[in-house]
Structure formats: C-alpha cells, structure tokens
Backbone as a chain_set.jsonl record, in Angstrom:
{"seq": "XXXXXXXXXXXXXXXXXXXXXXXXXXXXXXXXXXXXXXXXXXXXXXXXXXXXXXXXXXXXXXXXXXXXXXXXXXXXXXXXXXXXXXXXXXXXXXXXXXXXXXXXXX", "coords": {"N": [[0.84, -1.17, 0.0], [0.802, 2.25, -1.165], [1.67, 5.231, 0.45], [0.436, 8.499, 1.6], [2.76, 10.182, 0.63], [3.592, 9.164, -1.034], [4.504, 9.709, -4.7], [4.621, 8.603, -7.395], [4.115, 9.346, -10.468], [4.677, 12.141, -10.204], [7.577, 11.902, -9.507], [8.508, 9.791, -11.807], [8.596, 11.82, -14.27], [10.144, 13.849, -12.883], [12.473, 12.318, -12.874], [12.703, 12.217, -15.784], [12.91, 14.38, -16.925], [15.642, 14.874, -15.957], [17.034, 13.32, -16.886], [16.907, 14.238, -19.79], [17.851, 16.669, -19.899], [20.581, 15.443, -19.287], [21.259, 14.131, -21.588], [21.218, 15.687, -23.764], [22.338, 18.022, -26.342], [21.919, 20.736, -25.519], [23.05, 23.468, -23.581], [22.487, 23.342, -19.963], [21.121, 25.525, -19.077], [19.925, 26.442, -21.453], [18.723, 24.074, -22.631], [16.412, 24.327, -20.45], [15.514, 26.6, -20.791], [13.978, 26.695, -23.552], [12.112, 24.49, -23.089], [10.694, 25.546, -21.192], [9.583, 27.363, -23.279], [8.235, 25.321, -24.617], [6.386, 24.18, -23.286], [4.579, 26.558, -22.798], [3.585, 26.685, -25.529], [2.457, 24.515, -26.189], [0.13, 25.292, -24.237], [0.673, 24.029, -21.668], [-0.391, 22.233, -18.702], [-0.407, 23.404, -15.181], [0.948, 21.788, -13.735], [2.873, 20.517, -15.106], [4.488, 22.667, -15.341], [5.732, 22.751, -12.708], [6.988, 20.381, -12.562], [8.877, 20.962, -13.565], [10.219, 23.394, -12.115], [12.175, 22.732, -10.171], [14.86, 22.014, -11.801], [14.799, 24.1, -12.854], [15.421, 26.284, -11.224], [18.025, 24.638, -9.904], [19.476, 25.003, -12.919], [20.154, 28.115, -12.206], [18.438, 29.411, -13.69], [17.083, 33.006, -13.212], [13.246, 34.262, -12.76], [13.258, 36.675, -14.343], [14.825, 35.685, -16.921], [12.865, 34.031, -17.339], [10.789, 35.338, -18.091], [11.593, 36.451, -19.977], [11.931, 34.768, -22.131], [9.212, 34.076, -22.622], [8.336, 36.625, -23.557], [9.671, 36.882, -25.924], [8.329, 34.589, -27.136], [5.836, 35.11, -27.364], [4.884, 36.354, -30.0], [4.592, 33.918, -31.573], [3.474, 32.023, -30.307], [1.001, 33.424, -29.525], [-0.744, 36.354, -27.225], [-2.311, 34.964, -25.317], [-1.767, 32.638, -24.811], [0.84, 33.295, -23.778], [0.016, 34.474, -21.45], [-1.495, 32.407, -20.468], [0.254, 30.723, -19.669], [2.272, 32.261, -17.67], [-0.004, 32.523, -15.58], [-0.128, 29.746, -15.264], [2.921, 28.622, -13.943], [2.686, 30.931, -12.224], [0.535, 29.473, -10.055], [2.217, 26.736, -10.047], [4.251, 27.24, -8.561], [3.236, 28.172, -6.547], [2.035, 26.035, -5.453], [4.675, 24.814, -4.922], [5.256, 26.437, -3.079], [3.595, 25.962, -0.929], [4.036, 23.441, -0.283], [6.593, 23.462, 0.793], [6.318, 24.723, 3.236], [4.153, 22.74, 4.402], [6.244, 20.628, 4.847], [8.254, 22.262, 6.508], [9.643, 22.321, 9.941], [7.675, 22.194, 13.094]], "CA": [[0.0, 0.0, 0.0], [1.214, 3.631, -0.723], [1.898, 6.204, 1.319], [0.071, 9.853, 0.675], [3.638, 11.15, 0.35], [4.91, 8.879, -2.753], [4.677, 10.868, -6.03], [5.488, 7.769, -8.562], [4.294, 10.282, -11.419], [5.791, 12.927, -10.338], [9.102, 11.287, -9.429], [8.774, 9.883, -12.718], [8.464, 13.408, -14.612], [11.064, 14.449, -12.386], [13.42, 11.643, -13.428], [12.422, 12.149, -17.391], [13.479, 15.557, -17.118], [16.565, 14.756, -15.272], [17.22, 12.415, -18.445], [16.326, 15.035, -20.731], [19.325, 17.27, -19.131], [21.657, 14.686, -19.294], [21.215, 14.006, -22.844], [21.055, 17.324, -24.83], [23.413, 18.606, -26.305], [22.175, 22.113, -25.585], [23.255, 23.59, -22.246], [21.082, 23.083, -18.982], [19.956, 26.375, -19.01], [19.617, 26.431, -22.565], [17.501, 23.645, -22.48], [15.381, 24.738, -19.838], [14.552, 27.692, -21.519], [13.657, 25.865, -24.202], [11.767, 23.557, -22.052], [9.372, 26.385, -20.904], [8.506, 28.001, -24.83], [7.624, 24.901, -25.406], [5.481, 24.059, -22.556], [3.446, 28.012, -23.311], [3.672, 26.509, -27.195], [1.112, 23.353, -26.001], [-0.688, 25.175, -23.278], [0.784, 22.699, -21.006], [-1.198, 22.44, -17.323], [0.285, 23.951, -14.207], [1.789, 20.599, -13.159], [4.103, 20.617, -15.961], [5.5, 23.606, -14.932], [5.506, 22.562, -11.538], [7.853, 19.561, -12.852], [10.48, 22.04, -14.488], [10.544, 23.988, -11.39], [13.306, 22.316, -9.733], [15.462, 21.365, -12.482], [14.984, 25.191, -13.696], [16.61, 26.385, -10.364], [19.011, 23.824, -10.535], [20.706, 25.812, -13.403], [20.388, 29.03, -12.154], [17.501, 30.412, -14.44], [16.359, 33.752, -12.564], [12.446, 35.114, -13.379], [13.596, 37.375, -15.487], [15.114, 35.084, -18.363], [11.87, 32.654, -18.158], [9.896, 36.241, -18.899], [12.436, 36.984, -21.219], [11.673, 33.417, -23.089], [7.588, 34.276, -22.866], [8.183, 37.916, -24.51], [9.744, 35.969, -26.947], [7.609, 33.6, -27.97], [4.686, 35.605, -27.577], [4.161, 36.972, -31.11], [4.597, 33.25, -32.408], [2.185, 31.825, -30.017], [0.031, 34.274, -28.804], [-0.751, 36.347, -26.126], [-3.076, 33.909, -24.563], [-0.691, 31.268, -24.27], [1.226, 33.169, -23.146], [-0.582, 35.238, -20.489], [-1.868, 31.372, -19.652], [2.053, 30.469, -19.24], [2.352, 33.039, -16.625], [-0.429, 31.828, -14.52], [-0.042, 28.53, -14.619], [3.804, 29.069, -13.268], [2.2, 31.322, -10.214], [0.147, 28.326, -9.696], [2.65, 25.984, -9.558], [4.739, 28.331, -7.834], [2.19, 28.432, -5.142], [1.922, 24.537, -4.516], [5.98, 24.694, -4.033], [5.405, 27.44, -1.536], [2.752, 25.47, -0.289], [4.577, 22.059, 0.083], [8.008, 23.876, 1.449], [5.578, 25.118, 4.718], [4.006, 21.658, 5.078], [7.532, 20.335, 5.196], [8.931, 22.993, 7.646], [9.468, 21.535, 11.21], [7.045, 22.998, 13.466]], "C": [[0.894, 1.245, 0.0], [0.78, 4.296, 0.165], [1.319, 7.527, 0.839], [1.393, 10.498, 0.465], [4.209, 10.443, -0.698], [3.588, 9.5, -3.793], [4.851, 10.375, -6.866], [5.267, 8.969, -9.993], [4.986, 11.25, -11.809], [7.203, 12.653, -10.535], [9.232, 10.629, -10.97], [9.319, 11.129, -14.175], [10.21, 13.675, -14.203], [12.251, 14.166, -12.916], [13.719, 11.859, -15.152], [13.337, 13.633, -17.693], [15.268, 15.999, -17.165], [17.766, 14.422, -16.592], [17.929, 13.443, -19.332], [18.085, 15.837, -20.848], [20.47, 16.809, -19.412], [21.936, 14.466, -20.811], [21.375, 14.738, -24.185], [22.192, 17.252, -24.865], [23.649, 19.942, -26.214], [22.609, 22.069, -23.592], [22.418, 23.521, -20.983], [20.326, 24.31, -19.366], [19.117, 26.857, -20.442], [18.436, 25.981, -22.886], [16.07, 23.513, -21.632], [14.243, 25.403, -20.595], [13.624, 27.14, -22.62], [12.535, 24.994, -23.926], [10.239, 24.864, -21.872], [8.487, 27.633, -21.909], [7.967, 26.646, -24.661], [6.436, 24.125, -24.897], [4.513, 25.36, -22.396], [3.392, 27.449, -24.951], [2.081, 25.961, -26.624], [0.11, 23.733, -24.85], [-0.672, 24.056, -22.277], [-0.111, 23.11, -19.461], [-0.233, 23.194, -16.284], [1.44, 22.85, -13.438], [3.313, 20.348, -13.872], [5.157, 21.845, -16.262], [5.925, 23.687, -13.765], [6.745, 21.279, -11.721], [9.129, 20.068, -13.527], [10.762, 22.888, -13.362], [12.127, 23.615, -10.995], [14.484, 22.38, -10.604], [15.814, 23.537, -12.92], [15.764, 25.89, -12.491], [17.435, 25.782, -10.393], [20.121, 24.569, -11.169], [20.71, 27.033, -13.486], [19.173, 29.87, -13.217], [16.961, 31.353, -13.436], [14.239, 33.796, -13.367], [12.375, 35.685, -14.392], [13.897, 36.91, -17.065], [13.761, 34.108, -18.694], [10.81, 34.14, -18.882], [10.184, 36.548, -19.961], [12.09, 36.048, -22.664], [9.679, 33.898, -23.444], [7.527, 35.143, -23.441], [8.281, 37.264, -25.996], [8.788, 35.559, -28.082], [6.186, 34.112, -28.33], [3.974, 35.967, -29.179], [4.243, 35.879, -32.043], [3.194, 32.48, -31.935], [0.766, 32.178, -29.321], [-0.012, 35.193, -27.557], [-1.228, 35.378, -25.169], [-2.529, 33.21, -24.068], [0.167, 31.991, -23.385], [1.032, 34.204, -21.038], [-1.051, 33.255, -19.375], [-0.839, 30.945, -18.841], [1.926, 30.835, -17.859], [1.51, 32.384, -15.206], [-0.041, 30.419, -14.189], [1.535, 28.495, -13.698], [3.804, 29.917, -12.085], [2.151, 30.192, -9.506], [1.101, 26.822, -9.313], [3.645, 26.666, -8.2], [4.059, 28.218, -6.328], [2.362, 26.701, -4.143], [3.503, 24.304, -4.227], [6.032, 25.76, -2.397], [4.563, 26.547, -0.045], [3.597, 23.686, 1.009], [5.923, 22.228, 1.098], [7.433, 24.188, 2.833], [4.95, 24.202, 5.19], [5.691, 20.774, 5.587], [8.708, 21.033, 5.954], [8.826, 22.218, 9.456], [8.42, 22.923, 11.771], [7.306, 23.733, 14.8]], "O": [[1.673, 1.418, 0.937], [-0.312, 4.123, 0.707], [1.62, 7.823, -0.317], [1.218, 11.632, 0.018], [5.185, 10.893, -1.297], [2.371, 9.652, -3.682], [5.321, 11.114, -7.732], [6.298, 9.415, -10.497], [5.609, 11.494, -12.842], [7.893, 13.049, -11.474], [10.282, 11.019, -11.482], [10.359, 11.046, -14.828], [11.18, 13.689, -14.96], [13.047, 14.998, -13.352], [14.825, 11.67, -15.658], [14.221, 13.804, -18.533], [15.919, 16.807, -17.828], [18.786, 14.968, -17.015], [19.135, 13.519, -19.564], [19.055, 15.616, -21.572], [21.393, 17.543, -19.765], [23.094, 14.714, -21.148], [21.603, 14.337, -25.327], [23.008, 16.77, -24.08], [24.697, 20.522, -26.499], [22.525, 21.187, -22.737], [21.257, 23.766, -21.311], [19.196, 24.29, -19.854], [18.035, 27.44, -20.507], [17.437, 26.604, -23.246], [15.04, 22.907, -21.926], [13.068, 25.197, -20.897], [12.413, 27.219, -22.41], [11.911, 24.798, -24.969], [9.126, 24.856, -22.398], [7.518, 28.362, -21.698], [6.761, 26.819, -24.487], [5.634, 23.542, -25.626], [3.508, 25.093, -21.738], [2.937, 28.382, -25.612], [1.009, 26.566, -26.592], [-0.667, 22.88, -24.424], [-1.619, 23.311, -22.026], [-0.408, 24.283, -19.233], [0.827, 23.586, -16.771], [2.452, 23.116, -12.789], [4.418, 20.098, -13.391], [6.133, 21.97, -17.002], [6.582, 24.699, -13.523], [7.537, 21.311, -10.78], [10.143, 19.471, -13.89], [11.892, 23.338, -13.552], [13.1, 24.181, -11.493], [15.381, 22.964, -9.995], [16.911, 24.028, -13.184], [16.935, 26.116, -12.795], [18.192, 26.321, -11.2], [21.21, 24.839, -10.663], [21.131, 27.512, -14.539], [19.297, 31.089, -13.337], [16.278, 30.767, -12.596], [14.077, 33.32, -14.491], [11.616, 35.404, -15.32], [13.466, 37.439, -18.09], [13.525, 33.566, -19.774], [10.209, 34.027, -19.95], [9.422, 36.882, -20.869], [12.014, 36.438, -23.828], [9.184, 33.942, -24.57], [6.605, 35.033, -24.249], [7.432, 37.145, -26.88], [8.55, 35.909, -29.238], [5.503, 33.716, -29.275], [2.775, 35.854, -29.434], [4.086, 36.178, -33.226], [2.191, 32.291, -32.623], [-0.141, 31.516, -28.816], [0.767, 34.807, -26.686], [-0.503, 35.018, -24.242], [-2.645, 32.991, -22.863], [0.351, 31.517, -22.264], [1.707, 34.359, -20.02], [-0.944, 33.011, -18.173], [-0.9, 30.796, -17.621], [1.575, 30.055, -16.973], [2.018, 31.932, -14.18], [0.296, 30.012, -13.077], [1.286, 28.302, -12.508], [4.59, 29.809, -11.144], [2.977, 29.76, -8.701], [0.741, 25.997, -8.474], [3.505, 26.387, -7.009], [4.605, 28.207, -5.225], [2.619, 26.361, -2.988], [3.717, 23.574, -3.259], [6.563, 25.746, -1.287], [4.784, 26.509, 1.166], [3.623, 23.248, 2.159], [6.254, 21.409, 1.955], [8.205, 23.854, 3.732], [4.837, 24.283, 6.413], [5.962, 20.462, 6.746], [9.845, 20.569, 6.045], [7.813, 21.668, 9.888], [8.307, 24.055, 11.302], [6.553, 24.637, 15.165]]}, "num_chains": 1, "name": "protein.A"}
C-alpha cells in the first residue's frame, strides 16, 4: 500500500526531465529555456511547470530570463498562451510554496 507522500508520477516526470538534461546537447539552461517556450507553445497544465521547477533552479535560471523566453515567444504563439504560461507558473509556484511550509518543522 502507498503512502500519501509517494509521487510515482511525479518522481517519474522528475526523473524524465533529469534524463532530458543529461542528454542534450544544448546547455542546462539552454535547455530549460527551451523547455518552458515549449510548454506556453502546447498550453501545457500547471503541473508541468511545476515539474520544471526544480530542475529550472538547478541551473540558475532567474524570473527574469523565463519572462524573457515568454516575450519571446509571444508573437509566435500568442498572447493567450502566453498570459496562460504566466499563470499557470504562479500556480505551480504556489503549490511549491505550499509544500516547502508543510515540510517545515514545526
């Protein structure tokens, strides 16, 4: 029986990504960036930006360069997308804030 704290999906994800990283031949942060046009390309969910979180600290990407990547891309795939982008990245944003304060000692 699982536990409410295993994540096999996630931890999968997590691992795929990990992969992903390892494999390129563009640079981490390269392919990050990369990584998050092309998750505002497909309207990806909040989870899937929520699975690039880590990995996107990791190599040092500030705010600034993932906005820098959404200006970008904007006039190929829309505002919409990428106004959606934005939120969904609060949103995940939020459930790391969220999860880092359940996991604080008390």
């Amino acid at each position: 029986m699982s536990s409410p704290n295993d994540t096999p999906i996630l931890d999968l994800l997590a691992s795929m990504t990990a992969d992903s990283i390892a494999v390129s031949s563009l640079d981490p942060d390269e392919l990050m960036l990369v990584r998050i046009a092309a998750l505002a390309a497909v309207d990806a969910p909040s989870v899937s930006y929520l699975t690039n979180l880590e990995a996107i600290a990791d190599v040092g990407i500030d705010a600034e360069r993932v906005r820098g990547v959404l200006a970008a891309i904007a006039p190929i795939v829309g505002t919409a997308r990428v106004a959606s982008a934005t939120g969904k990245i609060v949103d995940a944003l939020d459930v790391v804030i969220e999860v880092a304060e359940l996991d604080r000692p008390s």
